[in-house]
Tab-separated table of C-alpha atoms and ligand atoms in Angstrom:
chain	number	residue	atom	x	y	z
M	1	UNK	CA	15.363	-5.854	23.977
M	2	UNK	CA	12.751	-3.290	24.988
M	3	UNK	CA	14.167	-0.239	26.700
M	4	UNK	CA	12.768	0.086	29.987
M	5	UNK	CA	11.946	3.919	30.690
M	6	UNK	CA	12.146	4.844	34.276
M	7	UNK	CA	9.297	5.810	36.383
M	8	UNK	CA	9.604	9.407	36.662
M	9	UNK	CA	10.459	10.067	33.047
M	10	UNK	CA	8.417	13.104	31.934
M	11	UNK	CA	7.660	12.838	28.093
M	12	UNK	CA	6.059	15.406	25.486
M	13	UNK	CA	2.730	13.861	23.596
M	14	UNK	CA	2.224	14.000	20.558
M	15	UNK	CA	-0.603	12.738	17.939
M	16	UNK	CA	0.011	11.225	14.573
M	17	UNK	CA	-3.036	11.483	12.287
M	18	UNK	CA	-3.121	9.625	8.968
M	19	UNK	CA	-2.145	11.755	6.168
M	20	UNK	CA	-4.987	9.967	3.760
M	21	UNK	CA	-8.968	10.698	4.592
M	22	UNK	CA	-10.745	8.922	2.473
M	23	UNK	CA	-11.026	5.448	1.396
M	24	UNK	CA	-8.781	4.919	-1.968
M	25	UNK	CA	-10.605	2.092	-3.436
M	26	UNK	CA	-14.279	3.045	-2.622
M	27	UNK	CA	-14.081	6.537	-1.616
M	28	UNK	CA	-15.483	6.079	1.959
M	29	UNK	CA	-14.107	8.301	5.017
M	30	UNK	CA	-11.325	6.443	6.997
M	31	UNK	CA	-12.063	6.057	10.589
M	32	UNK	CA	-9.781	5.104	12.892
M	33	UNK	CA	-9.499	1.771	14.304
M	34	UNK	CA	-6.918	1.593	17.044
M	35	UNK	CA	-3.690	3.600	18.719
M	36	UNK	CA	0.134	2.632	18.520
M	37	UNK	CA	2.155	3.682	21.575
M	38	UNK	CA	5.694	4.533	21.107
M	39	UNK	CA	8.075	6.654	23.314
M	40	UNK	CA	11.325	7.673	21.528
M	41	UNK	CA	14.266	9.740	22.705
M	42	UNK	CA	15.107	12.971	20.681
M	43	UNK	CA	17.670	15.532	21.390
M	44	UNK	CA	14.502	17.770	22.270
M	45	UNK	CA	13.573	15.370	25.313
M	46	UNK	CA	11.422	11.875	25.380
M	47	UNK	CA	8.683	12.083	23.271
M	48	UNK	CA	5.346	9.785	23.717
M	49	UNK	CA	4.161	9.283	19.819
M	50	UNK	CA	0.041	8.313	19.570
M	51	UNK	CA	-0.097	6.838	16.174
M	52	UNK	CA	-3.912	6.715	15.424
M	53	UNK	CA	-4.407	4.281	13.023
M	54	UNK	CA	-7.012	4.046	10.528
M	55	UNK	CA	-9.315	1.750	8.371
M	56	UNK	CA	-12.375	1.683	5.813
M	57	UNK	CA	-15.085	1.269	7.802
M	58	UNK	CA	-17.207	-0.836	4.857
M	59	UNK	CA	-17.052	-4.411	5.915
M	60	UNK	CA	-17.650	-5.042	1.794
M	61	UNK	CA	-14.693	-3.183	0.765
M	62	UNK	CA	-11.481	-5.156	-0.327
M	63	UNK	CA	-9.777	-2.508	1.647
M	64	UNK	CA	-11.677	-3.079	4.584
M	65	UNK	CA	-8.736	-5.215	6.293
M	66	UNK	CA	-6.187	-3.107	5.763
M	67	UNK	CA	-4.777	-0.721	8.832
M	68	UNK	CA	-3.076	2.073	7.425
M	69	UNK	CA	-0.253	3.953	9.628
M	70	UNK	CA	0.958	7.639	9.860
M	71	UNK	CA	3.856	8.144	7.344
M	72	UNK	CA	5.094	10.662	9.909
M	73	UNK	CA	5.371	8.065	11.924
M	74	UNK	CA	8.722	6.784	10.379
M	75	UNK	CA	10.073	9.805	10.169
M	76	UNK	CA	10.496	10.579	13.624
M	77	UNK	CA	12.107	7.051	14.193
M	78	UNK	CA	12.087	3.823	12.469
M	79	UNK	CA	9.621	0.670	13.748
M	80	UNK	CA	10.800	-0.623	16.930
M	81	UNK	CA	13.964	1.686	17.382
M	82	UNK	CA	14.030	3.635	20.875
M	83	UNK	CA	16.357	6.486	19.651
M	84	UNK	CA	14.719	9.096	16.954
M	85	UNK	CA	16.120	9.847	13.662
M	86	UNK	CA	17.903	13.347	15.290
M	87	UNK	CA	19.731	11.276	17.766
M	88	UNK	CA	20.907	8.215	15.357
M	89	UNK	CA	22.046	11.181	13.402
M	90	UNK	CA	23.743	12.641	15.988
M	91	UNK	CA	25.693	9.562	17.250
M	92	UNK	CA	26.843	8.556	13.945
M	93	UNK	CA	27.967	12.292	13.122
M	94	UNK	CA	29.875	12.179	16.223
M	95	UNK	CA	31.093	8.625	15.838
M	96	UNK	CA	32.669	9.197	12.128
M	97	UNK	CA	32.808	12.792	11.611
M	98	UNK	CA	34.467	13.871	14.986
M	99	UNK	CA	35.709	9.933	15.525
M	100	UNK	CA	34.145	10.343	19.071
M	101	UNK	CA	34.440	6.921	21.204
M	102	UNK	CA	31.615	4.744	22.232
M	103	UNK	CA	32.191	5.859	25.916
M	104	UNK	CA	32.379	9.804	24.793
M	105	UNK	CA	29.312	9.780	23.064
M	106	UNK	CA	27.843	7.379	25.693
M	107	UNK	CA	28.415	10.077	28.293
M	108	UNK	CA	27.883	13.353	26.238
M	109	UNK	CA	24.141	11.695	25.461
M	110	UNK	CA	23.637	11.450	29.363
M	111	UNK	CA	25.172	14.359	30.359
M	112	UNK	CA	23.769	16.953	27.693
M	113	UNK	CA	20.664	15.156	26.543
M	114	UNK	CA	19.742	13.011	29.461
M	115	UNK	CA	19.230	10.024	27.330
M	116	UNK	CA	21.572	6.962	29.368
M	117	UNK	CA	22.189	4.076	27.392
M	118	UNK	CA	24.616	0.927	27.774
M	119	UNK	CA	27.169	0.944	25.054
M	120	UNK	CA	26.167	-2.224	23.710
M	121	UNK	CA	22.786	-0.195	22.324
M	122	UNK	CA	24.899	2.661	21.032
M	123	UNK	CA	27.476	0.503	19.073
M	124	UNK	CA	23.938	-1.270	17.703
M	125	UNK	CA	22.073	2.196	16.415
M	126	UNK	CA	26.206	3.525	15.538
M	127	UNK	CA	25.414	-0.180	12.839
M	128	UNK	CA	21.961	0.614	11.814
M	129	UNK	CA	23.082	4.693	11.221
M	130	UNK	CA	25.995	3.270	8.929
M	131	UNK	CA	23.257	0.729	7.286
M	132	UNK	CA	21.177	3.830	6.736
M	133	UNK	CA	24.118	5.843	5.501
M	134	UNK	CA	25.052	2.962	2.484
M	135	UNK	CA	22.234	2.700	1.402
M	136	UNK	CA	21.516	6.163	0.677
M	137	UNK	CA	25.093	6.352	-0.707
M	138	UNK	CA	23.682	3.900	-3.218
M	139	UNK	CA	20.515	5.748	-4.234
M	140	UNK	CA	19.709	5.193	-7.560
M	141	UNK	CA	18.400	9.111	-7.717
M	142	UNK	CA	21.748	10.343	-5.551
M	143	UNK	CA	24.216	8.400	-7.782
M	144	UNK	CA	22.659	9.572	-11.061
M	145	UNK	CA	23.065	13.301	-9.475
M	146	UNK	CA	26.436	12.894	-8.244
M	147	UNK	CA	27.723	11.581	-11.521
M	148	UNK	CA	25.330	14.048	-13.960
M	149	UNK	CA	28.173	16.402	-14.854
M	150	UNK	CA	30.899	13.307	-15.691
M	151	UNK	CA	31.351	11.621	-18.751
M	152	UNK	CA	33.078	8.253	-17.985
M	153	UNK	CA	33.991	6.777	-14.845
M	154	UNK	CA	37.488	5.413	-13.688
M	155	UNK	CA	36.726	2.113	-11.389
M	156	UNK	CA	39.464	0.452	-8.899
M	157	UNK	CA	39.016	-2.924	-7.266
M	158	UNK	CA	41.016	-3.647	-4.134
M	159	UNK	CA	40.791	-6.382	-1.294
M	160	UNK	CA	41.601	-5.074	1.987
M	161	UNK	CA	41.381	-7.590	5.334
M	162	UNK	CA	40.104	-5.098	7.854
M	163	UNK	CA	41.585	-7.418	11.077
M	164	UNK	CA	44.014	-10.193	10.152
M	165	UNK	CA	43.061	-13.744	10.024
M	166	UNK	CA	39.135	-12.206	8.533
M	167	UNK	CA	37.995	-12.568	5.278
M	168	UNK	CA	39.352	-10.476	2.763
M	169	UNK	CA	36.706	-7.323	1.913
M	170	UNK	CA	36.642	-6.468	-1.623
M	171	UNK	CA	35.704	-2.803	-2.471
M	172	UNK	CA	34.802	-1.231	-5.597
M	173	UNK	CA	35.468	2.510	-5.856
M	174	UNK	CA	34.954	5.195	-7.990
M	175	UNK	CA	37.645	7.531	-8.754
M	176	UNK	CA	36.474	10.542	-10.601
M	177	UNK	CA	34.055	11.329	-8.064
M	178	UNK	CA	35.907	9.312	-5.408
M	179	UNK	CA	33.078	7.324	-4.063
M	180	UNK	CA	32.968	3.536	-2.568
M	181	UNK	CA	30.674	2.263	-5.072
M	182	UNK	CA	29.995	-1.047	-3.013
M	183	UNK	CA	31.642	-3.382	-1.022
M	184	UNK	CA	31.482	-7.191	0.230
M	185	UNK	CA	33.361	-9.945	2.157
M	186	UNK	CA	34.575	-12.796	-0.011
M	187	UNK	CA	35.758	-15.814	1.162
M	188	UNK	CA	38.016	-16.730	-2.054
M	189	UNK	CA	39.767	-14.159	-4.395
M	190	UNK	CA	38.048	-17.322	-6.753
M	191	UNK	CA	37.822	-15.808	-10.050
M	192	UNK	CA	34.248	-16.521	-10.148
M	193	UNK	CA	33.252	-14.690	-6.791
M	194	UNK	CA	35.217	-11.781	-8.479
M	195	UNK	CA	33.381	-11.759	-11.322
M	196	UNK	CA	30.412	-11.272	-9.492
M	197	UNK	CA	31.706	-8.065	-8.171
M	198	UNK	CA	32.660	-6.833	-11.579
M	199	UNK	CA	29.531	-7.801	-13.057
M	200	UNK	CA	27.628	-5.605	-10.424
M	201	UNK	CA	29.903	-2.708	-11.267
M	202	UNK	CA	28.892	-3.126	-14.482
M	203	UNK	CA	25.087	-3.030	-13.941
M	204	UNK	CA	25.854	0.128	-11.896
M	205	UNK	CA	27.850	1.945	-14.915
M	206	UNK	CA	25.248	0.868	-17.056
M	207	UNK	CA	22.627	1.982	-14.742
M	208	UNK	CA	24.407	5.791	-14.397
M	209	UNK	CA	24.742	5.630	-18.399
M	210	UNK	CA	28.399	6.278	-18.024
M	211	UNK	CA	31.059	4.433	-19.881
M	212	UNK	CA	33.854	3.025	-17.777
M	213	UNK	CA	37.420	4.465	-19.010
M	214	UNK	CA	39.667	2.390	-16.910
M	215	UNK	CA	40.349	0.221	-14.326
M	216	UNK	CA	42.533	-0.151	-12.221
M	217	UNK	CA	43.862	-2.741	-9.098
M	218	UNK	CA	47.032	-4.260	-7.941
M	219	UNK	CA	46.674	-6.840	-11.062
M	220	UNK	CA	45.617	-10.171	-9.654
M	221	UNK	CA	44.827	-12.823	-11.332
M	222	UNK	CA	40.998	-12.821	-10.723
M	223	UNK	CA	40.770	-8.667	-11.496
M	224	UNK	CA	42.852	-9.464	-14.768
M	225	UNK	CA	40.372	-12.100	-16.215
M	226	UNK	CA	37.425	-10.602	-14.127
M	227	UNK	CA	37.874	-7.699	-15.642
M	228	UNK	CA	38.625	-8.550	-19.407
M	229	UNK	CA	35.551	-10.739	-19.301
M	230	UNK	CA	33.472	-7.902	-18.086
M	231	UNK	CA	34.593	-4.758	-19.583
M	232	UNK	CA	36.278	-6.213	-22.559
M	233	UNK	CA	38.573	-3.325	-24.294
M	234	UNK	CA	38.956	-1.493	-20.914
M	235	UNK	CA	42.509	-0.565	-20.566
M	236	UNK	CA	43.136	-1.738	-17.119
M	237	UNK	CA	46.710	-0.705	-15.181
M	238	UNK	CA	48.642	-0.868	-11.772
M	239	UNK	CA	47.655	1.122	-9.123
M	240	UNK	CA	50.427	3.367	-8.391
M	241	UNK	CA	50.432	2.760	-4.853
M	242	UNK	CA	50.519	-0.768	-5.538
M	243	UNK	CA	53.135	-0.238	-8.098
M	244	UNK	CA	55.255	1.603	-5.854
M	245	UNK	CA	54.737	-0.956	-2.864
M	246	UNK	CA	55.458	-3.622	-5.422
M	247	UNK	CA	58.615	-2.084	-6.421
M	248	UNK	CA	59.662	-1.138	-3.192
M	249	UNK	CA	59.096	-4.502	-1.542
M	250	UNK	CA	62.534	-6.684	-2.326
M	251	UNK	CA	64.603	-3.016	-1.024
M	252	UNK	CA	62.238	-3.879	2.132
M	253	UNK	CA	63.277	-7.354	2.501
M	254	UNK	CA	66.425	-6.552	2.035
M	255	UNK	CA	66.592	-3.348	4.770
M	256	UNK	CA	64.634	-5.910	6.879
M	257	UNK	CA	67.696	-8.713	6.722
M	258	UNK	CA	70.253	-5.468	7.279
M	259	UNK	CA	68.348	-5.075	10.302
M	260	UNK	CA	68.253	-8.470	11.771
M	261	UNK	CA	72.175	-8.305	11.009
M	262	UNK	CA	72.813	-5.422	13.209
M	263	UNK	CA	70.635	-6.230	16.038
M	264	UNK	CA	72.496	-9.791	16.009
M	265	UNK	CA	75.488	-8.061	15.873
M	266	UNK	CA	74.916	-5.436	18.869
M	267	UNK	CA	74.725	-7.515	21.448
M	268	UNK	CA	75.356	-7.438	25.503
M	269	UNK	CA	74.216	-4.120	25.981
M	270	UNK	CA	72.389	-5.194	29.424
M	271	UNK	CA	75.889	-7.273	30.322
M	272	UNK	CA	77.465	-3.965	29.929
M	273	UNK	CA	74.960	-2.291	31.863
M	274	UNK	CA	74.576	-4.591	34.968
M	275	UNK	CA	78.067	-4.248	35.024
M	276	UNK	CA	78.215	-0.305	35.207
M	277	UNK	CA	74.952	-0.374	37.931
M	278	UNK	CA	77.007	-2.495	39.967
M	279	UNK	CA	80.099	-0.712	40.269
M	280	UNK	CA	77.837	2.356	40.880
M	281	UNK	CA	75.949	0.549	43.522
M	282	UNK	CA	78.357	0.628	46.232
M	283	UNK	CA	79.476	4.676	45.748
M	284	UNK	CA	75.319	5.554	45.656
M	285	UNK	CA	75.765	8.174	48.527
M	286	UNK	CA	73.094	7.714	51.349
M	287	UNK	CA	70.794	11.361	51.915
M	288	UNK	CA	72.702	13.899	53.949
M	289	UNK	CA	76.221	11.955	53.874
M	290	UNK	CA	78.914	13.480	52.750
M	291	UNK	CA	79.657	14.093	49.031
M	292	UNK	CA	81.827	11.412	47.166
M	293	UNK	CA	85.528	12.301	47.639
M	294	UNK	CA	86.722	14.218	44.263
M	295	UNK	CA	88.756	11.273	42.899
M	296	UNK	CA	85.561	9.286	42.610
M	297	UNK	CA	83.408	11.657	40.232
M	298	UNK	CA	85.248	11.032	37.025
M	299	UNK	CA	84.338	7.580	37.483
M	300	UNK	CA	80.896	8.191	37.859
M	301	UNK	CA	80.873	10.362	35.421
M	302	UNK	CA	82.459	7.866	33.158
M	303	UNK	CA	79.870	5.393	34.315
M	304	UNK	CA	76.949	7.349	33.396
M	305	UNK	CA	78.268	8.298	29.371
M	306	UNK	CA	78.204	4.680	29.230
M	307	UNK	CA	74.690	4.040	30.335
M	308	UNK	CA	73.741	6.534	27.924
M	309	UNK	CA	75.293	4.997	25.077
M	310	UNK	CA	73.778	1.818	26.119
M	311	UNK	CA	70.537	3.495	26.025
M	312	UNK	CA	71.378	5.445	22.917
M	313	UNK	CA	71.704	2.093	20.958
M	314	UNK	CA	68.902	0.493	22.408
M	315	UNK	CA	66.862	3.211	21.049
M	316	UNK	CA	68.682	2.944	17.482
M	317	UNK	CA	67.993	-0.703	17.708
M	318	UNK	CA	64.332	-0.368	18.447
M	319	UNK	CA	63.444	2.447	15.920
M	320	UNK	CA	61.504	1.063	13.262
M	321	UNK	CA	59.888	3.987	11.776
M	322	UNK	CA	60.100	4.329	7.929
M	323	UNK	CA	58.884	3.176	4.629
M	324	UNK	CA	60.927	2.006	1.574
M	325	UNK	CA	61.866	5.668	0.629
M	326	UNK	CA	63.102	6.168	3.911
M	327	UNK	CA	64.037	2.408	4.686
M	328	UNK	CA	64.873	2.079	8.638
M	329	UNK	CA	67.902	-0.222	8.226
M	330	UNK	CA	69.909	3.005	6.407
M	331	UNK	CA	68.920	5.110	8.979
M	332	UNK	CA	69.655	2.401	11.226
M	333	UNK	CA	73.329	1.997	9.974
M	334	UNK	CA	74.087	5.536	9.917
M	335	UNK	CA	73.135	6.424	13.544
M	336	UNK	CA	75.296	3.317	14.657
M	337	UNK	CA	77.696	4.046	12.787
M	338	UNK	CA	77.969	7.597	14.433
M	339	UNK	CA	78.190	5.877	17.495
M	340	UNK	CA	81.135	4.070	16.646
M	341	UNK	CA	82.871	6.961	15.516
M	342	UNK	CA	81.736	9.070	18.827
M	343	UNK	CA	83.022	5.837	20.814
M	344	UNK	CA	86.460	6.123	18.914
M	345	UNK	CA	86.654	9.996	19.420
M	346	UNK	CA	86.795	8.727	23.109
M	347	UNK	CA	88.934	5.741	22.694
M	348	UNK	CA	92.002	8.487	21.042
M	349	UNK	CA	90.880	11.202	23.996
M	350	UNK	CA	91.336	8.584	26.621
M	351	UNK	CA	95.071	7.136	24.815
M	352	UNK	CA	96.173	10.829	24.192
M	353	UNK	CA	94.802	11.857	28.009
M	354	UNK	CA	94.745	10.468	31.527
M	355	UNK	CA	93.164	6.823	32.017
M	356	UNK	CA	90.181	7.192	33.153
M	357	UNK	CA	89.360	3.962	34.519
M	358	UNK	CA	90.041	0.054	34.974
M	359	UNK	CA	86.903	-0.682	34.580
M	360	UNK	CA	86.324	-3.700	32.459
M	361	UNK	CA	83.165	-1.862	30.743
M	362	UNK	CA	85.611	0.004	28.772
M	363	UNK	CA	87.276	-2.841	26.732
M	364	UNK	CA	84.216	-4.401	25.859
M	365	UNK	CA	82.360	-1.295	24.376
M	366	UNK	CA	85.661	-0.595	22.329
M	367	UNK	CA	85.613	-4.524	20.496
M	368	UNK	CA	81.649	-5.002	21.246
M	369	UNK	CA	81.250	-2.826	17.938
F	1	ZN	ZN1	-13.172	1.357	1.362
């Protein structure tokens, strides 16, 4: 949709001439034929482009029909875009440099540059900028520069599914120079569609002049016989992240049954807890009355260790923080286990020492564990 500029915007002028004077195919001086109108935001202010356009002006030359444009012209923004190339730039450093927000850069481009936009049009130029940025990634000239000084290249396949449920995005990266070489949704792991990813990777190796030492990927099926089809002789080996996550997976499965276990195990903490809050309910002391006689505070006292064990195990229950070298089950066991032994440091005070309480909360903490 066009962007509609308001009335009182003030915007700079400025004339576009066509590079080219004369007439390439019969030498005549170009004249020019009409104007193109475009106003464009830049970080410098709006800016109202006059493209003047030119043709030949011999009716008999095959040129004749031909308008040509000022090259400048796309250099200050592409066709039909409302935001110049200094302020796509800007957005799309911000969005994946600084990982600014939609809404942040949103309202540091009205407050700073007075250019207001909804967010919808940002997130659409934030595309475009990253459409810009693969593409020169894959340069032919850029990729033959980056990869001058290197003598073979190391190439990993992976599929990654950026939101669950979504097709499954295959990437092919580089790993000497560590660059995404290229990357597309498939909607099969089908050998086939595979194959077609190798095969590109090959054209691109081929294209750099580079020989392709190894590859590697977490082994599927389709990267095993995509890949000895394609780069036949290529050793080809695990990933070691994928190695590692392969190996750690069944000590996973089985920390995540260990867990299940316990939590199955540790139950009625909130029984245990109603029961404390309402004992303590009728003792809460109204503002300004008179403190609790003594007798009662050891009670309440009592009361509240037991709330905070409650919520001591609740948070050992709910901690799921780890990975399979730190597996959360072990941790899980141990800090529970502590707990037990705290709660029978206080089971021997309390038989050694006074008796603290009837309360019925004790009994079923000591044979809840
Ligand atoms: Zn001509």
């Amino acid at each position: 949709m066009a962007y509609r500029w308001p009335d009182e915007t003030v915007f700079s002028r400025l004339e576009l001439h066509v590079e080219e004077q004369w007439c390439q195919t019969c030498g005549n001086r170009l004249r020019v034929c009409d104007h193109r109108h475009r106003r464009v935001f830049t970080l410098q202010g709006p800016l109202h482009v006059v493209c003047k356009l030119v043709h030949c002006p011999d009716r008999v030359c095959p040129a004749h029909p031909r308008t040509l444009s000022p090259e400048a012209e796309t250099t200050l923004a592409m066709p039909w875009w409302v935001l110049g190339w200094d302020v796509v730039c800007w957005l799309g450093q911000r969005r994946f440099a600084r990982h600014w927000s939609v809404g942040q850069i949103r309202a540091e481009l009205g407050d700073t540059y007075q250019i207001r936009l909804s967010a919808d049009a940002i997130e659409t130029y934030i595309h475009r900028y990253q459409q810009m940025l693969a593409a020169r990634h894959r340069d032919p000239q850029r990729m033959a520069g980056v990869y001058a000084p290197v003598d073979a290249v190391i190439l990993a396949i992976d599929g990654l599914q950026p939101e669950k449920g979504h097709e499954t995005l295959y990437v092919v990266r580089e790993l000497v120079q560590k660059r995404v070489w290229f990357a597309e949704a498939l909607r099969s792991s089908a050998t086939a569609e595979v194959q077609q990813l190798l095969a590109q990777a090959r054209t691109w190796a081929e294209r750099l002049g580079k020989p392709v030492r190894l590859w590697m990927s977490d082994k599927q099926d389709a990267f095993v016989r995509g890949i000895a089809a394609e780069f036949p002789g290529v050793p080809h080996r695990y990933c070691t992240n994928h190695f590692l996550r392969d190996v750690a997976k069944p000590i996973l499965e089985a920390d995540s049954r260990a867990k299940v276990k316990m939590r199955r195990t540790i139950r009625g903490l909130r029984a245990i807890e109603r029961g404390v809050l309402a004992e303590q309910h009728p003792t809460v002391s109204t503002p300004g009355a008179a403190p609790d006689p003594p007798e009662a505070q050891p009670e309440a006292v009592a009361r509240e260790v037991v709330l905070e064990y409650c919520a001591a195990t609740r948070g050992i229950l709910n901690d799921d923080q780890g990975g399979p070298l730190h597996p959360p089950g072990i941790r899980m066991a141990e800090a529970l286990g502590e707990v037990r032994a705290s709660l029978q440091r206080n089971l021997e005070a309390q038989k050694g020492g006074r008796r603290m309480s009837d309360s019925p909360v004790w009994p079923a903490t000591s044979t809840g564990g």
